[in-house]
Amino acid sequence: MNEQISALTDDEVAAEDMAHILTWMQSNRHAATAWSEYHLIGDVMRGTVHAGADSLTPDDMLGQNFKQSLMQKLALEPTVLSPNAADAQYASPASEQHHKKVPVVWSIAASFAAALVVGWMALQQTQTSQELASVEVAQASVPAEYLAAHQVSAPSASSYYIQPASYSE
Amino acid sequence: MAVGMLVRHLVLARLLVVATLATGANVWAANDDAAWQSLQKAAAAARALSYKGVFVCQTGAQSKSVQITHLLNSNGEFSRNVVLDGSPREVLSQGSELVIYNPKNEKIVIEKRRGQNMFPAILPANLDAIKESYNLRAADLERVAGRQTQVLFLEPKDNLRYSYKFWVDVEYGLLLKSVLLNQKNQAMESMAFNQLSLINAVDLDWFRPNIDSNKNYVMETEVVTAVDSNAVTYWSLKELPAGYRKVDQAVRMVHGNALPVTHVVFSDGLASVSLFIEQAAKRDRHKTAMKATHGVVGNASFYASIVDGYQLTVVGEVPEATVAKIANAVVFRK
């Protein structure tokens, strides 16, 4: 059922199914918590976190303690999340539908982001560019990506200190 | 009378030349062994000595000064390398593991990698593989970083690798300067100390990065997802270019590609080449006779082709002939 909630959050589920899930959620407290938790993940990834009327930055919401407790809990139970401030403060399901549509890849990325809160930005970059690159393989960019992979596994003496011009420093 | 004098001069001159050649030949032979011993000592000294200094790393148009501290104690080898120019960057290594701290904007990106090829420890501990593919000769003495050094030329036996010029500290045995030269004798990469001293320190207070602990850090996760220790069934290698052996093989994600890629690394002891094998993009899958793409990116040569529906990409700091040979050595089972 939590997967369906995740799918619902990411706008993947048809409207008729939505009604069924919403009914179930109203009667099930655990599901309601899961809903707000999945939205927190989505909001963190989009760079906005809502708490009532104010908009806090991810850093405000996700202090060191949160990250630590999150990662500890994930070590025990990967699918159960419990942010420090989990309560009815989060925006109601109805208003969430006004958010822009999140690509399908986010639902997979959400579980990764939960496991690697500290590294989610790097992963976000990877996921989006994978989606774009699968459509078109540009020959000109082929060497740069492979050169980078080559330098991770077989670095030249200078590659630790001098990056190729194509990378931003 | 004058002619007689001339003949005598010529005879003397020729004797002198012959004598020089004779001693020269002996000097060469003696130097060959002595030269390899010198290089062996340099390979060991980089790891066994404790030292600190500043070296300049240069490739093409870019140049960076790096401050290095290296120590060997009962717990192993530790080193800290701080890039002094441009954007802050530090490489800390412990044994064969290393971590690169790269403060970018408000975040510190930490990359973890296996440590290898870190100046001055760019030579492998065992030089046997290198002896197969390179000749070594000693040249004169030169002064580097205020110290007396022996110049050594490491020259390839064929056109499948580049050459090196080394300056080895006569007293410490340490490699003080190393220049990678292409086939036109142009410097592609240069690493040279301009300050060096041995240290007696036993503590590791210096072995930590200078980063703001209040800033968030992003760990770039290792992209290698699996290691194939056994031969993969769908491809195999015909004859590899002389001196090159497979040293590593893994399956990984390459940035920008949706599917995992097989990554094989070859080395002749000094130079490394990567081979990437993956399924060709859908539209290219049926092109068996596609013209190969090849060229040079910075110091690296690359070669890409499509064979039997697979895309091969080969890249390495080696001449173009080598990457082409490796690509052509891959065969796919029907």
Coordinates of C-alpha atoms in Angstrom, one line a residue:
Chain A
M1 CA 0.0 0.0 0.0
N2 CA 2.9 2.4 0.7
E3 CA 4.1 1.9 -2.9
Q4 CA 0.7 3.1 -4.1
I5 CA 0.9 6.1 -1.8
S6 CA 4.3 6.9 -3.3
A7 CA 2.9 6.5 -6.8
L8 CA 0.0 8.7 -5.9
T9 CA 2.4 11.3 -4.6
D10 CA 4.3 11.3 -7.8
D11 CA 1.1 11.7 -9.9
E12 CA 1.4 8.3 -11.4
V13 CA -1.9 6.9 -10.4
A14 CA -5.2 7.3 -12.3
A15 CA -7.9 9.5 -10.7
E16 CA -10.3 6.6 -10.1
D17 CA -7.7 4.7 -8.1
M18 CA -6.9 7.9 -6.2
A19 CA -10.3 8.0 -4.6
H20 CA -9.9 4.4 -3.3
I21 CA -6.5 5.2 -1.8
L22 CA -7.7 8.4 -0.2
T23 CA -10.6 6.6 1.4
W24 CA -8.2 4.0 2.8
M25 CA -5.9 6.7 4.1
Q26 CA -8.5 8.5 6.0
S27 CA -9.2 5.4 8.0
N28 CA -5.6 4.4 8.4
R29 CA -3.4 6.6 10.5
H30 CA -0.2 4.8 9.4
A31 CA -1.1 5.5 5.8
A32 CA -1.6 9.2 6.6
T33 CA 1.8 9.4 8.1
A34 CA 3.3 7.6 5.1
W35 CA 1.7 10.2 2.9
S36 CA 3.3 13.1 4.7
E37 CA 6.6 11.4 4.8
Y38 CA 6.7 10.7 1.1
H39 CA 5.8 14.3 0.5
L40 CA 8.7 15.4 2.7
I41 CA 11.1 13.4 0.5
G42 CA 9.6 14.8 -2.6
D43 CA 9.7 18.3 -1.3
V44 CA 13.3 18.0 -0.2
M45 CA 14.3 16.8 -3.6
R46 CA 12.4 19.7 -5.2
G47 CA 14.2 22.0 -2.8
T48 CA 11.1 23.3 -1.0
V49 CA 9.8 22.1 2.4
H50 CA 6.4 23.3 3.6
A51 CA 5.6 23.7 7.2
G52 CA 2.3 25.6 7.5
A53 CA 2.6 29.0 6.0
D54 CA 6.3 29.4 6.2
S55 CA 8.7 27.9 3.8
L56 CA 11.8 26.5 5.5
T57 CA 15.0 25.5 3.6
P58 CA 16.0 21.9 3.6
D59 CA 18.9 22.7 5.9
D60 CA 16.5 24.2 8.5
M61 CA 14.3 21.1 8.4
L62 CA 17.1 18.5 8.0
G63 CA 19.5 19.3 10.8
Q64 CA 22.3 16.9 11.6
N65 CA 20.1 15.0 14.1
F66 CA 17.5 14.3 11.5
K67 CA 20.0 12.9 9.0
Q68 CA 21.6 10.7 11.6
S69 CA 18.3 9.4 13.0
L70 CA 17.0 8.9 9.5
M71 CA 20.0 6.9 8.5
Q72 CA 20.0 4.8 11.6
K73 CA 16.3 4.0 11.1
L74 CA 16.9 3.1 7.5
A75 CA 19.6 0.7 8.6
L76 CA 16.9 -1.1 10.5
E77 CA 13.9 -0.7 8.2
P78 CA 14.5 0.8 4.9
T79 CA 10.9 1.7 4.0
V80 CA 9.9 3.3 7.3
L81 CA 10.7 6.9 7.7
S82 CA 10.2 9.1 10.7
P83 CA 11.3 12.7 10.4
N84 CA 11.6 14.6 13.7
A85 CA 8.7 17.0 12.9
A86 CA 6.2 14.5 11.4
D87 CA 2.7 15.9 12.2
A88 CA -0.3 17.5 10.6
Q89 CA 1.7 20.6 9.7
Y90 CA 2.4 19.3 6.2
A91 CA 0.2 20.4 3.4
S92 CA -2.9 18.4 2.8
P93 CA -3.1 16.0 -0.1
A94 CA -5.4 18.2 -2.0
S95 CA -2.9 21.1 -2.3
E96 CA -0.1 18.7 -3.2
Q97 CA -1.8 18.1 -6.6
H98 CA -0.9 21.7 -7.6
H99 CA 2.7 20.8 -7.6
K100 CA 4.3 20.4 -10.9
K101 CA 4.4 16.9 -12.2
V102 CA 7.5 15.0 -11.0
P103 CA 9.1 12.6 -13.5
V104 CA 8.7 8.9 -13.0
V105 CA 12.3 8.4 -12.1
W106 CA 11.7 10.4 -8.9
S107 CA 9.9 7.5 -7.2
I108 CA 12.9 5.3 -7.6
A109 CA 15.2 8.2 -6.6
A110 CA 13.1 8.8 -3.5
S111 CA 14.2 5.5 -1.9
F112 CA 17.8 6.3 -2.9
A113 CA 17.6 9.8 -1.5
A114 CA 16.3 8.4 1.8
A115 CA 19.2 6.1 2.1
L116 CA 21.7 8.8 1.0
V117 CA 20.3 12.0 2.3
V118 CA 23.8 13.4 2.3
G119 CA 24.4 12.5 -1.3
W120 CA 21.0 13.2 -2.8
M121 CA 22.1 16.1 -4.8
A122 CA 24.8 14.2 -6.6
L123 CA 22.3 11.4 -7.4
Q124 CA 19.7 13.9 -8.6
Q125 CA 22.2 15.1 -11.2
T126 CA 22.9 11.6 -12.3
Q127 CA 19.3 10.5 -12.6
T128 CA 18.1 13.4 -14.7
S129 CA 21.0 13.3 -17.1
Q130 CA 20.5 9.5 -17.5
E131 CA 16.9 10.2 -18.5
L132 CA 18.0 12.7 -21.1
A133 CA 21.1 10.9 -22.4
S134 CA 19.2 7.7 -23.2
V135 CA 17.3 9.5 -26.0
E136 CA 20.4 10.7 -27.8
V137 CA 24.0 9.6 -27.5
A138 CA 26.1 12.6 -28.7
Q139 CA 29.4 11.4 -30.1
A140 CA 31.2 14.6 -29.1
S141 CA 30.5 14.0 -25.4
V142 CA 31.5 10.3 -25.5
P143 CA 35.2 10.9 -24.6
A144 CA 34.5 13.2 -21.7
E145 CA 32.3 10.8 -19.8
Y146 CA 34.5 7.8 -20.5
L147 CA 37.6 9.8 -19.7
A148 CA 36.2 10.7 -16.3
A149 CA 35.4 7.0 -15.6
H150 CA 38.9 6.1 -16.8
Q151 CA 40.5 8.6 -14.5
V152 CA 38.6 7.2 -11.5
S153 CA 39.9 3.7 -12.1
A154 CA 43.2 4.4 -13.8
P155 CA 44.2 8.0 -12.8
S156 CA 47.2 9.7 -14.4
A157 CA 49.5 11.4 -12.0
S158 CA 48.2 14.8 -12.8
S159 CA 44.5 14.0 -12.8
Y160 CA 44.3 14.3 -9.0
Y161 CA 45.2 17.9 -9.2
I162 CA 44.3 19.1 -12.7
Q163 CA 40.8 18.5 -14.1
P164 CA 40.1 18.6 -17.8
A165 CA 38.9 21.9 -19.1
S166 CA 35.4 20.6 -19.6
Y167 CA 34.8 20.2 -15.9
S168 CA 33.8 23.1 -13.7
E169 CA 36.0 23.6 -10.7
Chain B
M1 CA 106.0 17.7 -43.1
A2 CA 102.6 19.3 -42.5
V3 CA 100.8 16.3 -44.0
G4 CA 102.6 14.0 -41.6
M5 CA 101.5 16.1 -38.7
L6 CA 97.9 16.0 -39.9
V7 CA 97.9 12.3 -40.3
R8 CA 99.3 11.9 -36.8
H9 CA 96.6 14.1 -35.5
L10 CA 93.9 12.2 -37.3
V11 CA 95.2 8.9 -36.1
L12 CA 95.4 10.2 -32.6
A13 CA 91.9 11.6 -33.0
R14 CA 90.5 8.3 -34.2
L15 CA 92.2 6.4 -31.4
L16 CA 90.6 8.9 -29.0
V17 CA 87.2 8.3 -30.5
V18 CA 87.6 4.6 -30.4
A19 CA 88.8 4.7 -26.9
T20 CA 85.9 6.9 -25.9
L21 CA 83.5 4.5 -27.6
A22 CA 85.0 1.6 -25.8
T23 CA 84.7 3.2 -22.4
G24 CA 81.4 4.6 -23.5
A25 CA 80.1 1.1 -24.2
N26 CA 81.2 0.0 -20.8
V27 CA 79.7 3.0 -19.2
W28 CA 76.4 2.3 -21.0
A29 CA 76.3 -1.3 -19.8
A30 CA 77.2 -0.4 -16.3
N31 CA 74.7 2.4 -16.4
D32 CA 72.0 0.1 -17.6
D33 CA 72.0 -1.9 -14.4
A34 CA 72.8 1.1 -12.2
A35 CA 70.0 3.0 -13.9
W36 CA 67.5 0.3 -13.2
Q37 CA 68.7 0.1 -9.6
S38 CA 68.3 3.8 -9.4
L39 CA 64.8 3.6 -10.7
Q40 CA 63.9 0.7 -8.3
K41 CA 65.2 2.8 -5.4
A42 CA 63.1 5.7 -6.5
A43 CA 60.0 3.5 -6.6
A44 CA 60.6 2.3 -3.1
A45 CA 61.7 5.7 -1.7
A46 CA 58.5 7.4 -2.6
R47 CA 56.6 5.0 -0.3
A48 CA 59.2 4.3 2.4
L49 CA 60.5 7.8 3.2
S50 CA 58.8 10.5 5.2
Y51 CA 59.0 13.9 3.6
K52 CA 57.3 17.1 2.9
G53 CA 57.6 19.7 0.1
V54 CA 55.9 21.5 -2.7
F55 CA 55.7 20.3 -6.3
V56 CA 54.3 21.8 -9.5
C57 CA 52.0 19.7 -11.6
Q58 CA 51.6 20.8 -15.2
T59 CA 49.7 19.6 -18.2
G60 CA 49.1 21.5 -21.4
A61 CA 48.0 24.9 -20.3
Q62 CA 47.3 24.2 -16.7
S63 CA 49.6 24.3 -13.8
K64 CA 49.1 23.8 -10.1
S65 CA 51.3 23.9 -7.1
V66 CA 50.7 21.1 -4.6
Q67 CA 52.0 20.9 -1.0
I68 CA 52.7 17.3 0.0
T69 CA 53.3 15.6 3.3
H70 CA 54.1 11.9 3.2
L71 CA 54.8 9.6 6.1
L72 CA 55.4 5.9 6.7
N73 CA 55.0 4.5 10.2
S74 CA 54.0 1.2 11.7
N75 CA 50.4 1.8 10.7
G76 CA 51.2 2.3 7.1
E77 CA 51.6 5.0 4.5
F78 CA 49.8 8.4 4.9
S79 CA 49.9 11.4 2.7
R80 CA 48.2 14.7 2.4
N81 CA 48.3 16.7 -0.9
V82 CA 47.0 20.3 -0.9
V83 CA 46.4 22.1 -4.1
L84 CA 47.7 25.6 -3.5
D85 CA 46.4 27.3 -6.6
G86 CA 42.9 28.0 -7.8
S87 CA 40.0 26.2 -6.3
P88 CA 40.8 24.4 -3.0
R89 CA 41.3 20.7 -3.3
E90 CA 42.9 18.2 -1.0
V91 CA 43.8 14.5 -1.5
L92 CA 44.4 12.4 1.6
S93 CA 45.6 8.9 1.2
Q94 CA 46.1 6.1 3.6
G95 CA 47.6 3.0 2.2
S96 CA 45.9 2.4 -1.1
E97 CA 42.7 4.2 -0.2
L98 CA 42.3 7.9 -0.9
V99 CA 39.7 10.6 -0.4
I100 CA 39.6 13.8 -2.4
Y101 CA 38.0 16.8 -0.7
N102 CA 36.7 19.3 -3.2
P103 CA 34.9 22.3 -1.8
K104 CA 32.5 23.5 -4.4
N105 CA 30.4 26.5 -3.7
E106 CA 28.8 25.8 -0.3
K107 CA 29.3 22.1 -0.4
I108 CA 32.3 19.9 0.0
V109 CA 32.3 17.0 -2.4
I110 CA 34.2 14.0 -1.2
E111 CA 35.2 11.4 -3.8
K112 CA 36.6 8.1 -2.7
R113 CA 39.0 6.3 -5.0
R114 CA 41.6 3.6 -4.9
G115 CA 44.9 5.4 -4.6
Q116 CA 47.5 4.7 -7.3
N117 CA 49.9 6.7 -9.4
M118 CA 50.4 9.5 -6.9
F119 CA 53.5 11.6 -7.5
P120 CA 56.2 10.9 -6.5
A121 CA 55.0 7.3 -6.2
I122 CA 54.2 6.9 -9.9
L123 CA 56.3 3.8 -10.4
P124 CA 55.1 0.4 -9.4
A125 CA 56.9 -1.4 -6.7
N126 CA 57.9 -4.1 -9.1
L127 CA 59.6 -2.8 -12.3
D128 CA 59.6 -6.2 -14.2
A129 CA 56.7 -5.2 -16.3
I130 CA 58.3 -2.0 -17.2
K131 CA 61.6 -3.7 -18.2
E132 CA 59.6 -5.6 -20.8
S133 CA 58.4 -2.6 -22.6
Y134 CA 60.9 0.2 -21.9
N135 CA 64.7 0.8 -22.1
L136 CA 66.3 2.9 -19.5
R137 CA 69.5 5.0 -19.8
A138 CA 71.2 7.3 -17.4
A139 CA 72.2 10.8 -18.5
D140 CA 73.9 13.6 -16.7
L141 CA 73.4 15.1 -13.2
E142 CA 71.1 18.1 -12.8
R143 CA 70.0 20.3 -10.0
V144 CA 66.3 20.2 -9.0
A145 CA 64.7 21.8 -5.9
G146 CA 68.2 22.7 -4.6
R147 CA 69.2 19.0 -4.7
Q148 CA 71.5 17.0 -7.0
T149 CA 69.7 14.5 -9.2
Q150 CA 70.5 11.8 -11.7
V151 CA 68.6 12.1 -15.0
L152 CA 67.2 8.9 -16.4
F153 CA 65.4 8.4 -19.7
L154 CA 62.8 5.7 -19.9
E155 CA 62.2 5.0 -23.5
P156 CA 59.6 2.8 -25.1
K157 CA 60.7 -0.2 -27.2
D158 CA 57.9 0.4 -29.6
N159 CA 55.3 3.0 -30.6
L160 CA 52.7 1.8 -28.2
R161 CA 53.5 4.0 -25.2
Y162 CA 55.1 7.3 -24.4
S163 CA 58.5 8.1 -22.8
Y164 CA 59.5 9.5 -19.5
K165 CA 62.4 11.6 -18.3
F166 CA 63.1 11.2 -14.5
W167 CA 65.3 13.2 -12.1
V168 CA 66.2 11.1 -9.1
D169 CA 67.6 12.5 -5.9
V170 CA 71.2 11.2 -5.7
E171 CA 71.1 11.3 -1.9
Y172 CA 67.5 10.3 -1.0
G173 CA 66.8 8.2 -4.1
L174 CA 63.5 10.0 -4.3
L175 CA 61.9 10.9 -7.7
L176 CA 62.0 14.7 -7.7
K177 CA 60.8 15.4 -11.2
S178 CA 59.0 13.4 -13.9
V179 CA 58.1 14.5 -17.4
L180 CA 55.9 12.5 -19.7
L181 CA 56.9 13.0 -23.4
N182 CA 54.9 12.2 -26.5
Q183 CA 56.4 10.8 -29.7
K184 CA 57.3 14.2 -30.8
N185 CA 59.3 14.7 -27.6
Q186 CA 56.8 17.3 -26.4
A187 CA 56.1 17.4 -22.6
M188 CA 52.5 16.2 -22.0
E189 CA 52.7 16.2 -18.2
S190 CA 55.3 17.4 -15.8
M191 CA 55.5 16.9 -12.0
A192 CA 58.5 18.6 -10.2
F193 CA 59.4 19.4 -6.7
N194 CA 60.7 22.8 -6.1
Q195 CA 61.0 22.3 -2.3
L196 CA 61.7 19.1 -0.4
S197 CA 62.8 18.0 3.0
L198 CA 62.7 14.7 4.9
I199 CA 60.7 14.8 8.1
N200 CA 61.1 12.9 11.4
A201 CA 57.5 13.4 12.5
V202 CA 55.7 10.4 13.9
D203 CA 52.5 12.1 14.7
L204 CA 49.6 12.4 12.3
D205 CA 48.3 15.8 13.4
W206 CA 48.7 17.1 9.8
F207 CA 46.7 14.2 8.4
R208 CA 43.3 15.9 8.2
P209 CA 41.7 18.1 5.6
N210 CA 41.3 21.8 6.1
I211 CA 37.6 22.0 5.5
D212 CA 34.8 24.0 7.3
S213 CA 33.1 21.4 9.5
N214 CA 29.9 23.6 9.4
K215 CA 29.5 23.1 5.7
N216 CA 27.5 20.2 4.3
Y217 CA 29.3 17.6 2.5
V218 CA 28.2 15.5 -0.5
M219 CA 29.8 12.1 -0.9
E220 CA 30.1 11.1 -4.5
T221 CA 29.2 7.5 -4.3
E222 CA 31.5 5.0 -5.9
V223 CA 30.0 4.2 -9.3
V224 CA 31.5 0.8 -9.7
T225 CA 28.5 -1.5 -8.9
A226 CA 30.0 -5.0 -9.4
V227 CA 33.3 -6.6 -10.1
D228 CA 33.5 -9.4 -12.6
S229 CA 36.2 -11.7 -11.5
N230 CA 35.4 -14.3 -14.1
A231 CA 35.5 -14.0 -17.8
V232 CA 32.3 -12.5 -19.2
T233 CA 30.7 -14.8 -21.6
Y234 CA 29.7 -12.5 -24.4
W235 CA 33.1 -11.0 -25.3
S236 CA 36.8 -12.0 -25.2
L237 CA 40.1 -10.5 -26.2
K238 CA 42.4 -11.6 -29.0
E239 CA 46.0 -10.5 -28.8
L240 CA 46.6 -7.4 -26.8
P241 CA 49.3 -4.8 -27.8
A242 CA 52.7 -5.8 -26.6
G243 CA 53.4 -5.3 -22.9
Y244 CA 49.8 -4.6 -21.9
R245 CA 47.9 -6.8 -19.5
K246 CA 44.4 -6.7 -18.0
V247 CA 44.7 -5.3 -14.5
D248 CA 41.1 -4.7 -13.6
Q249 CA 37.6 -5.4 -14.7
A250 CA 34.3 -4.1 -13.4
V251 CA 30.7 -3.2 -14.3
R252 CA 29.9 0.4 -13.6
M253 CA 27.6 3.2 -14.5
V254 CA 29.1 5.8 -16.8
H255 CA 27.7 9.3 -16.3
G256 CA 25.2 9.9 -19.1
N257 CA 24.4 6.3 -19.9
A258 CA 21.3 4.6 -18.7
L259 CA 22.7 1.0 -18.7
P260 CA 25.7 -0.4 -16.9
V261 CA 29.0 -0.6 -18.8
T262 CA 31.8 -3.2 -18.6
H263 CA 35.0 -1.4 -17.8
V264 CA 38.3 -3.2 -18.3
V265 CA 41.7 -1.6 -17.5
F266 CA 45.0 -2.6 -19.1
S267 CA 48.4 -1.5 -18.1
D268 CA 52.1 -2.0 -19.1
G269 CA 53.2 -1.0 -15.6
L270 CA 53.1 2.7 -16.2
A271 CA 50.6 3.6 -18.8
S272 CA 46.9 2.6 -18.4
V273 CA 44.2 2.2 -20.9
S274 CA 40.4 1.7 -20.2
L275 CA 38.1 -0.3 -22.4
F276 CA 34.4 0.2 -22.1
I277 CA 31.9 -2.3 -23.6
E278 CA 28.2 -1.7 -23.7
Q279 CA 25.2 -2.3 -25.9
A280 CA 25.1 0.2 -28.7
A281 CA 22.4 2.8 -28.7
K282 CA 19.2 1.3 -30.4
R283 CA 19.6 3.2 -33.6
D284 CA 23.2 2.1 -33.9
R285 CA 22.7 -1.5 -33.1
H286 CA 22.5 -2.8 -36.6
K287 CA 25.5 -0.9 -37.9
T288 CA 28.3 -3.4 -38.0
A289 CA 30.5 -1.5 -40.4
M290 CA 30.4 1.9 -38.8
K291 CA 33.4 4.0 -39.2
A292 CA 35.3 4.3 -35.9
T293 CA 35.7 7.6 -34.1
H294 CA 39.1 8.3 -32.8
G295 CA 41.2 11.2 -31.7
V296 CA 42.9 12.9 -28.8
V297 CA 41.4 14.6 -25.8
G298 CA 44.1 16.4 -23.8
N299 CA 46.8 13.8 -23.1
A300 CA 44.5 10.9 -23.8
S301 CA 43.9 9.1 -27.0
F302 CA 40.5 7.6 -27.6
Y303 CA 38.9 5.2 -30.1
A304 CA 35.2 4.3 -30.3
S305 CA 33.5 1.8 -32.6
I306 CA 30.4 -0.4 -33.0
V307 CA 31.0 -4.1 -33.3
D308 CA 28.2 -6.7 -33.5
G309 CA 25.7 -4.3 -31.9
Y310 CA 28.0 -3.3 -29.1
Q311 CA 29.8 0.0 -28.6
L312 CA 33.5 -0.1 -27.7
T313 CA 35.2 2.9 -26.3
V314 CA 38.9 2.9 -25.5
V315 CA 40.7 5.7 -23.8
G316 CA 44.1 6.2 -22.2
E317 CA 47.3 8.3 -22.0
V318 CA 48.9 6.3 -24.8
P319 CA 49.5 6.8 -28.5
E320 CA 46.5 6.3 -30.8
A321 CA 47.9 3.1 -32.2
T322 CA 47.5 1.5 -28.8
V323 CA 43.8 2.4 -28.2
A324 CA 43.0 1.2 -31.8
K325 CA 44.7 -2.1 -31.2
I326 CA 42.9 -2.7 -28.0
A327 CA 39.5 -1.9 -29.6
N328 CA 40.3 -4.3 -32.4
A329 CA 41.3 -7.1 -30.0
V330 CA 37.7 -7.4 -28.7
V331 CA 35.6 -10.2 -30.2
F332 CA 32.0 -11.1 -29.4
R333 CA 30.7 -14.6 -29.3
K334 CA 27.9 -15.3 -31.7

